[in-house]
Short mmCIF file of C-alpha atoms in Angstrom, two decimals:
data_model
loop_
_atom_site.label_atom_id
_atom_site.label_comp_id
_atom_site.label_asym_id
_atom_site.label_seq_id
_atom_site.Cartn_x
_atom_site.Cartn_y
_atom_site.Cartn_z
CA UNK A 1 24.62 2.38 2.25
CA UNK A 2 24.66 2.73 -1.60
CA UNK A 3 22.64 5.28 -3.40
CA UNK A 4 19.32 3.86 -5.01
CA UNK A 5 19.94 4.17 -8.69
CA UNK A 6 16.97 3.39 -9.98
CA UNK A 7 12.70 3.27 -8.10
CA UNK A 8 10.07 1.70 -9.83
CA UNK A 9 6.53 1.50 -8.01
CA UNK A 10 4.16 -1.06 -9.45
CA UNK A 11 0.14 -0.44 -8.52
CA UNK A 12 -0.49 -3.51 -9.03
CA UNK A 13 -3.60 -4.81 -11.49
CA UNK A 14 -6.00 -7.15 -9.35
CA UNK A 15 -9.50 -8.61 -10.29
CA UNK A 16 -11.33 -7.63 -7.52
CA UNK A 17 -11.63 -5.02 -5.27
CA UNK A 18 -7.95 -4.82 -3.04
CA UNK A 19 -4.38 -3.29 -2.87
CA UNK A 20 -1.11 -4.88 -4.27
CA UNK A 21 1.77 -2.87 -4.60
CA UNK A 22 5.37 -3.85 -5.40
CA UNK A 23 8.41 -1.07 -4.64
CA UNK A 24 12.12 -1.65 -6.07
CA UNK A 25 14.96 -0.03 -5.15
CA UNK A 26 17.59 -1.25 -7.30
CA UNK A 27 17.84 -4.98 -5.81
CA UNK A 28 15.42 -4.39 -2.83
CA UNK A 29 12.12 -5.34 -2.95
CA UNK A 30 9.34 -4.96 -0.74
CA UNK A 31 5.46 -5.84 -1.44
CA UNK A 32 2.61 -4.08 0.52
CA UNK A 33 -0.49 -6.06 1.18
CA UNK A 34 -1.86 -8.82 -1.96
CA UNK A 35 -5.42 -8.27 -2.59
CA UNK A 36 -7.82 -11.26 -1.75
CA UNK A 37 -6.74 -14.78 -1.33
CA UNK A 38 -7.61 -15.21 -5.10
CA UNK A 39 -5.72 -12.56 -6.83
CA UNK A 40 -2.47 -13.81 -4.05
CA UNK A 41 -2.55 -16.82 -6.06
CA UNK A 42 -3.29 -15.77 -9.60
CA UNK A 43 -2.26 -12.69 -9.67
CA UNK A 44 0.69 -11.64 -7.46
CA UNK A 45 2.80 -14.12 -6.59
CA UNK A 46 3.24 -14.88 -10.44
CA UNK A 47 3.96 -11.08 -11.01
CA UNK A 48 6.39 -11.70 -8.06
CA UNK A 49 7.68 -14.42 -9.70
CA UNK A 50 8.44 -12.59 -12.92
CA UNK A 51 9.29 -9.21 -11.49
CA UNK A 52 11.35 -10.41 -8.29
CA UNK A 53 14.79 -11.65 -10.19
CA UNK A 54 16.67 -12.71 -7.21
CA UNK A 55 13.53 -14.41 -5.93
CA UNK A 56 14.01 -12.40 -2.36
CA UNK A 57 11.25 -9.97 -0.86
CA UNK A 58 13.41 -7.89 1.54
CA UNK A 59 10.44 -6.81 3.45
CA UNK A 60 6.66 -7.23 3.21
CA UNK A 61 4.26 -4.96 4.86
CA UNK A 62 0.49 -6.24 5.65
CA UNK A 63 -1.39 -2.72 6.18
CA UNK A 64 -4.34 -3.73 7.82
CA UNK A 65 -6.44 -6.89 8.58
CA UNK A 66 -8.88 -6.75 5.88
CA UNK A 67 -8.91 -9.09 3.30
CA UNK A 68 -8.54 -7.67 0.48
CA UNK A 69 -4.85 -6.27 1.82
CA UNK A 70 -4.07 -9.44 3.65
CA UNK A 71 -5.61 -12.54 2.11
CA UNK A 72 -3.42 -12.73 -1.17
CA UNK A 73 -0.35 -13.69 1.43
CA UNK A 74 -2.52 -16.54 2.42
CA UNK A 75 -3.53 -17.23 -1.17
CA UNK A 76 -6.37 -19.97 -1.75
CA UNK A 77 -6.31 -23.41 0.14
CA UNK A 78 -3.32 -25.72 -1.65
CA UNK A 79 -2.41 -23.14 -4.15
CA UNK A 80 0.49 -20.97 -4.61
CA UNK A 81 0.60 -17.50 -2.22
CA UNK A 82 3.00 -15.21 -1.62
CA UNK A 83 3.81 -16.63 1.68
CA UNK A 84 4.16 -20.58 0.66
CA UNK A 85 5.75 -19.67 -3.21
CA UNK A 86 10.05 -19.94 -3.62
CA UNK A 87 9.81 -16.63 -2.76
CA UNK A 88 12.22 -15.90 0.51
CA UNK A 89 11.11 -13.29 2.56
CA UNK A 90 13.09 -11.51 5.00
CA UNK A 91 11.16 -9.04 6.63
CA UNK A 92 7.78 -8.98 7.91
CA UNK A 93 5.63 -5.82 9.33
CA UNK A 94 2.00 -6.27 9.53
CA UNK A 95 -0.87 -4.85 12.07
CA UNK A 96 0.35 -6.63 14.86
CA UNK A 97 -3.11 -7.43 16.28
CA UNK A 98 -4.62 -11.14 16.96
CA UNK A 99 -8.08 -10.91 15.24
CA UNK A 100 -9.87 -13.60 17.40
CA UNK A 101 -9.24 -16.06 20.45
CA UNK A 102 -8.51 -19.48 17.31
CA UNK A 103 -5.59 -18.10 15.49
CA UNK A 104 -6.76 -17.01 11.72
CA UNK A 105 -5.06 -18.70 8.55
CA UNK A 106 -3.35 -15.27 8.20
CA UNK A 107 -2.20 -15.99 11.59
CA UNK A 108 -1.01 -19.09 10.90
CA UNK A 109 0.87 -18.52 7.86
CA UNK A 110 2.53 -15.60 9.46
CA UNK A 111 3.97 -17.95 12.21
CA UNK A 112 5.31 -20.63 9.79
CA UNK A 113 7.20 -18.15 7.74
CA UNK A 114 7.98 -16.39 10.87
CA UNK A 115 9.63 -20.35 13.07
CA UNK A 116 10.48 -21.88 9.17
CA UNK A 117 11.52 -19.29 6.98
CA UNK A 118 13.30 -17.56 9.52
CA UNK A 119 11.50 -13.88 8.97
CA UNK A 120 12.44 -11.06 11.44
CA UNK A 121 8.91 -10.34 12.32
CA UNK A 122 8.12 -6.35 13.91
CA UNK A 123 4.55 -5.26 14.76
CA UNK A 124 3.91 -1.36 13.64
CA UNK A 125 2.90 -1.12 17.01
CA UNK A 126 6.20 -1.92 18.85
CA UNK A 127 7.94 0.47 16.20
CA UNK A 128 6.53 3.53 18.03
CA UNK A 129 6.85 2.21 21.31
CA UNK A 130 9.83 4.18 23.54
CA UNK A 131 10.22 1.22 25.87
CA UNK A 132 11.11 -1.19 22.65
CA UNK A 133 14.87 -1.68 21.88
CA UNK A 134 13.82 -2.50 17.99
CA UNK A 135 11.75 0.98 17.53
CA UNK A 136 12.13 2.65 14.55
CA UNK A 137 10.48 4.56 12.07
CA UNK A 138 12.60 4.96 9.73
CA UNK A 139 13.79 1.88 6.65
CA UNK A 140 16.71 3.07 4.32
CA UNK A 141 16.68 1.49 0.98
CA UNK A 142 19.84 3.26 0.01
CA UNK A 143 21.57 6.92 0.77
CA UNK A 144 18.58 8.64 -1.10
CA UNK A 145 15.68 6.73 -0.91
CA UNK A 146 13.82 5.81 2.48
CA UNK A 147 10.52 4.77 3.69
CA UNK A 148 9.21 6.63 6.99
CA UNK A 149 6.21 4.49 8.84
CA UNK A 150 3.86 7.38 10.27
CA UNK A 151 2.19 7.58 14.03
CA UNK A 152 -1.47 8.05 12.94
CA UNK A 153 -2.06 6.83 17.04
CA UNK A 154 -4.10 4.23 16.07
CA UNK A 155 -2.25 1.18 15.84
CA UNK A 156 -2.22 -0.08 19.82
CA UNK A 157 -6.13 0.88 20.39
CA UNK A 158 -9.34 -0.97 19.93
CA UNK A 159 -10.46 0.29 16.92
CA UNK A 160 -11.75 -0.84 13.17
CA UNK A 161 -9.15 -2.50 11.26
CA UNK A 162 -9.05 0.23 8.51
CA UNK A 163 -8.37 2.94 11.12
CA UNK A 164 -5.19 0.87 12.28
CA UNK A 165 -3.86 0.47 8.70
CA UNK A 166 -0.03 1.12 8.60
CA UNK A 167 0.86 4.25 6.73
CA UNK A 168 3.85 5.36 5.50
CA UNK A 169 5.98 7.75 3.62
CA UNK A 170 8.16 7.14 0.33
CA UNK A 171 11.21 9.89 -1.01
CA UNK A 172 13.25 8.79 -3.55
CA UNK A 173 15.70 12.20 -4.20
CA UNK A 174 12.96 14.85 -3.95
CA UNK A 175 9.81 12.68 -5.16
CA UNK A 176 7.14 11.27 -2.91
CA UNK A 177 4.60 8.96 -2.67
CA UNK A 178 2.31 7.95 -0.02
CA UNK A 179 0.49 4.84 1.13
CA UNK A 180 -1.90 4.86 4.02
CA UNK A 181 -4.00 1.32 3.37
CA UNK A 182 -7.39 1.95 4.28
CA UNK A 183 -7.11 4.80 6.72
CA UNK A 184 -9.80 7.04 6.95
CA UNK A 185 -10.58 11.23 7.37
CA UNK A 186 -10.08 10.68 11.25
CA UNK A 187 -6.28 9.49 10.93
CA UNK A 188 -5.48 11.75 8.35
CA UNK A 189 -6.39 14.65 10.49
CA UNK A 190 -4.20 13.09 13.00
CA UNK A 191 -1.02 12.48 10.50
CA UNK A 192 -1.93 16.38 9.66
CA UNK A 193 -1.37 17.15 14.01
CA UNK A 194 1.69 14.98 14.16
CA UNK A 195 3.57 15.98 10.98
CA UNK A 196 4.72 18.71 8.93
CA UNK A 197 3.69 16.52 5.75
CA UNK A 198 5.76 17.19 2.33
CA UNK A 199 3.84 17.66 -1.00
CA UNK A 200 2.98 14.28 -2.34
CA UNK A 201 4.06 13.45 -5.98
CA UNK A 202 2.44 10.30 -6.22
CA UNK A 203 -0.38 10.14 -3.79
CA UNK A 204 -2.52 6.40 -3.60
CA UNK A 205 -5.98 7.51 -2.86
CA UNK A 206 -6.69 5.74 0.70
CA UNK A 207 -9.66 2.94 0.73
CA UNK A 208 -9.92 2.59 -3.05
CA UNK A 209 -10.91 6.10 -3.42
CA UNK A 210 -13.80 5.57 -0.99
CA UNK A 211 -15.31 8.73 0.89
CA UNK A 212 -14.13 7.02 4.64
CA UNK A 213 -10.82 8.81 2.92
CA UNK A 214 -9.19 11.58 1.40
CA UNK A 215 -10.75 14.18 2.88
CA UNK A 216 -10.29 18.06 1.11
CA UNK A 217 -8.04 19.24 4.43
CA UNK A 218 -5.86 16.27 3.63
CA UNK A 219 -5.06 16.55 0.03
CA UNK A 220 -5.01 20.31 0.38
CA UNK A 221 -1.75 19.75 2.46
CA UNK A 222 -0.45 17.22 0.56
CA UNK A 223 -1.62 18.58 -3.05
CA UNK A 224 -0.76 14.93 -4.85
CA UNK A 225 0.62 16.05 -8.20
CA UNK A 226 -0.89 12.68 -9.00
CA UNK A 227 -3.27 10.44 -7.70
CA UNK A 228 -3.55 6.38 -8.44
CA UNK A 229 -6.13 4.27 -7.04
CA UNK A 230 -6.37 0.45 -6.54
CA UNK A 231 -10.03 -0.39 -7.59
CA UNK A 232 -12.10 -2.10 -10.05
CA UNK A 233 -14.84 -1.27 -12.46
CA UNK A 234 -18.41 -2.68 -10.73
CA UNK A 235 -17.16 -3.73 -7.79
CA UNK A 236 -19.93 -4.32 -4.98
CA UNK A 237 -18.79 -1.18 -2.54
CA UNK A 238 -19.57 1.11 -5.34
CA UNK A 239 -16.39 2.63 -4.79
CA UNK A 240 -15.47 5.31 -5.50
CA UNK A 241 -18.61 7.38 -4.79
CA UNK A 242 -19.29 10.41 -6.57
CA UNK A 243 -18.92 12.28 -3.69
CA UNK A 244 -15.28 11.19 -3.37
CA UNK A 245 -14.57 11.61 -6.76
CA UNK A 246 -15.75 15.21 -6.68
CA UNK A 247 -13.12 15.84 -3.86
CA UNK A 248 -10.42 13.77 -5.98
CA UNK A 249 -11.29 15.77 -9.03
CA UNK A 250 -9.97 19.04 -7.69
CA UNK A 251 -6.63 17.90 -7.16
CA UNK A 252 -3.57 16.52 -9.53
CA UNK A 253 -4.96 18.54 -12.35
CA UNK A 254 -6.76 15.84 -13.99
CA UNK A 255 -3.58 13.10 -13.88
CA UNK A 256 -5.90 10.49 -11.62
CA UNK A 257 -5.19 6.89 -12.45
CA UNK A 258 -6.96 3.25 -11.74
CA UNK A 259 -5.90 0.10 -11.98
CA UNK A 260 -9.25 -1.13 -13.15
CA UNK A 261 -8.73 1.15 -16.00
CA UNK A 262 -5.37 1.33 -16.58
CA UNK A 263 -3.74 -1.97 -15.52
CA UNK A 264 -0.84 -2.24 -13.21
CA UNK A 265 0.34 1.16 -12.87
CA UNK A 266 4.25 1.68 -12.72
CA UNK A 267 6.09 5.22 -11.73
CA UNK A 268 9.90 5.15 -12.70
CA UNK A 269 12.48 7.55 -11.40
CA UNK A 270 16.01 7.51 -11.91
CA UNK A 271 18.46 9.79 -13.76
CA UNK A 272 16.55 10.02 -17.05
CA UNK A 273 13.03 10.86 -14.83
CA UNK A 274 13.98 12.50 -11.87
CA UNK A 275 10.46 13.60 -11.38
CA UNK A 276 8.67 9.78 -12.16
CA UNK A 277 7.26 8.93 -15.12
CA UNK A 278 4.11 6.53 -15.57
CA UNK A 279 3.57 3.45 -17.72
CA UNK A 280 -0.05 1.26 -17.70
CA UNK A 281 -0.20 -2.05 -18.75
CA UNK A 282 -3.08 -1.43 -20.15
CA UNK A 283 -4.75 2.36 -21.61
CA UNK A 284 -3.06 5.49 -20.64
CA UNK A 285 -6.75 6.78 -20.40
CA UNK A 286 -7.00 9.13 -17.32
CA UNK A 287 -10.03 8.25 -15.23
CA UNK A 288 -11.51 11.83 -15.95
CA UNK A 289 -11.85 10.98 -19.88
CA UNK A 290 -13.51 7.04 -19.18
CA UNK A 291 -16.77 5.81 -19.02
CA UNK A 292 -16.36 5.28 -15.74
CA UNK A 293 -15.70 8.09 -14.69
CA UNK A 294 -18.90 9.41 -16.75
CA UNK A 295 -21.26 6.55 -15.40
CA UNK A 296 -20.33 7.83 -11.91
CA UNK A 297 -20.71 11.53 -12.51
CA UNK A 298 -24.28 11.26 -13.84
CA UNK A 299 -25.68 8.64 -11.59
#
C-alpha cells in the first residue's frame, strides 16, 4: 500500500434534515449515507459528479435504515441517484437488515447494483462475526490512513434502526474523526466498554446533534477538538435541542460547525495541515456566534 498523501472530508450541504459525507484519500473515494431521496438526486450525486474525477466510489457505506441516511442512494422515482448515476461503485456496506417481508426500493436498488454492477456487497454484521471468512474490521486507504468499523453490539439484534447505525473510526497520520450515524447514549456507552477510544479531532455530532446522542461521558472521553453537525435551520425534529446544545457547548472550545449554517463543510490534511484545516462553502460563522444558535438558547 501507498501512503495517503493528501484527506479531504466533505460534510456535505443538504436541504433537509440528513447525513452526506464524502472522504478522499488521494484517488479513493468512499460516500457515507445521501440524505433523503431528494437531496440523492439534487444534491449529491451532482457533487459526486463534480468531486469524484475518475467517476469510481471505491466503497459506500449506508449507516442505518433511516431515510434520511439511505434514501439519497435511491434518489427520487426516474431521476438521477447515486446508485443508478455513471458513477461505478465497488464496494457496498450497509445495515445488513431486511426492513419488511416485500423487499423496499432501497432493497431493490441494492440488489441491482449488487447482480449488474458487480458490487462486492458485506453486511456490518458479518464483519464481526468469528465464523465469517470475510470478517474484518479494519479498511486501509493507504500506509497511514485507515478506517476501523466499531462493535457497538447492536448490529445482529432486534432493535431501532438508529441504535444499529454503523460506526466507525477515521486516522489519517495522528488526526481523527468519527462517524457513528444515528447512534444513540446507549451505544456510545457500549463503544466506551469495548474500546480504549483515541481523542477525536474532528468529531460529527451523532443524530444531527439530537439529545438520543452525545452524551457528556462520551465526549468527555473523546474531547472532539471540533465538532460538525449535519442539520438544517427549522427543520421539523427541532434538532438540536437546547439541551443537547448545552452538552455540545462545553466541548471543542467553541469550534462547533453546521452545515445548515456553514455549507458543505471540508477538513483538509496533508503536509501543509497536518492537523486539518476547515473550509465552508458558505460563512465561516461558528454556530455559537449565529442566530441560531441564539434562537435556541433563549427559547
Amino acid at each position: 500500500n501507498e501512503t495517503c498523501s493528501e484527506l479531504k472530508v466533505h460534510y456535505i450541504e443538504l436541504k433537509n434534515i440528513g447525513d452526506s459525507i464524502l472522504i478522499q484519500c488521494d484517488e479513493i473515494d468512499i460516500i457515507v449515507d445521501a440524505g433523503i431521496k431528494r437531496d440523492g438526486t439534487e444534491v449529491v450525486t451532482p457533487f459526486l459528479e463534480e468531486v469524484v474525477e475518475d467517476n469510481i466510489i471505491e466503497m459506500a457505506i449506508v449507516t442505518h435504515y433511516d431515510d434520511d441516511h439511505y434514501g439519497g442512494f435511491v434518489g427520487l422515482k426516474n431521476q438521477l441517484s447515486v446508485f443508478n448515476s455513471d458513477l461505478i461503485i465497488n464496494n457496498l456496506i450497509d445495515f445488513g437488515y431486511r426492513k419488511r417481508y416485500e423487499k423496499t426500493e432501497y432493497e431493490l436498488a441494492r440488489e441491482n447494483l449488487i447482480n449488474e454492477d458487480n458490487t462486492n456487497y458485506y453486511k456490518i454484521q458479518d464483519l464481526f462475526d468469528d465464523n465469517n471468512d470475510e470478517r474484518f474490521n479494519k479498511i486501509k486507504l493507504g500506509d497511514n490512513c485507515i478506517i476501523e468499523l466499531l462493535q457497538t453490539d447492536y448490529y445482529d439484534i432486534e432493535a431501532d434502526d438508529n441504535d444499529r447505525s454503523i460506526t466507525f473510526l477515521l486516522t489519517y497520520n495522528q488526526v481523527t474523526f468519527f462517524f457513528g450515524g444515528d447512534i444513540t447514549t446507549t451505544q456510545e456507552a457500549r463503544l466506551l466498554e469495548n474500546y480504549d477510544l483515541p481523542q477525536i479531532d474532528y468529531y460529527k455530532a451523532s443524530h444531527h446533534g439530537s439529545y438520543t446522542s452525545n452524551s457528556r461521558e462520551f465526549l468527555e472521553v473523546v474531547n472532539p477538538s471540533y465538532i460538525i453537525l449535519n442539520c438544517v435551520e427549522g427543520n421539523s425534529y427541532g434538532i438540536p435541542q437546547k439541551v443537547a446544545v448545552e452538552i455540545l457547548d462545553d466541548f471543542a472550545n467553541g469550534n462547533i460547525y453546521v452545515t445548515g449554517l456553514n455549507g458543505t463543510i471540508t477538513v483538509l490534511v496533508n503536509e501543509n495541515n497536518p492537523l486539518g484545516t476547515l473550509t465552508m462553502s458558505k460563512s465561516d460563522t461558528k454556530f455559537i456566534d449565529s442566530n441560531w444558535y441564539n434562537e435556541i438558547m433563549t427559547n
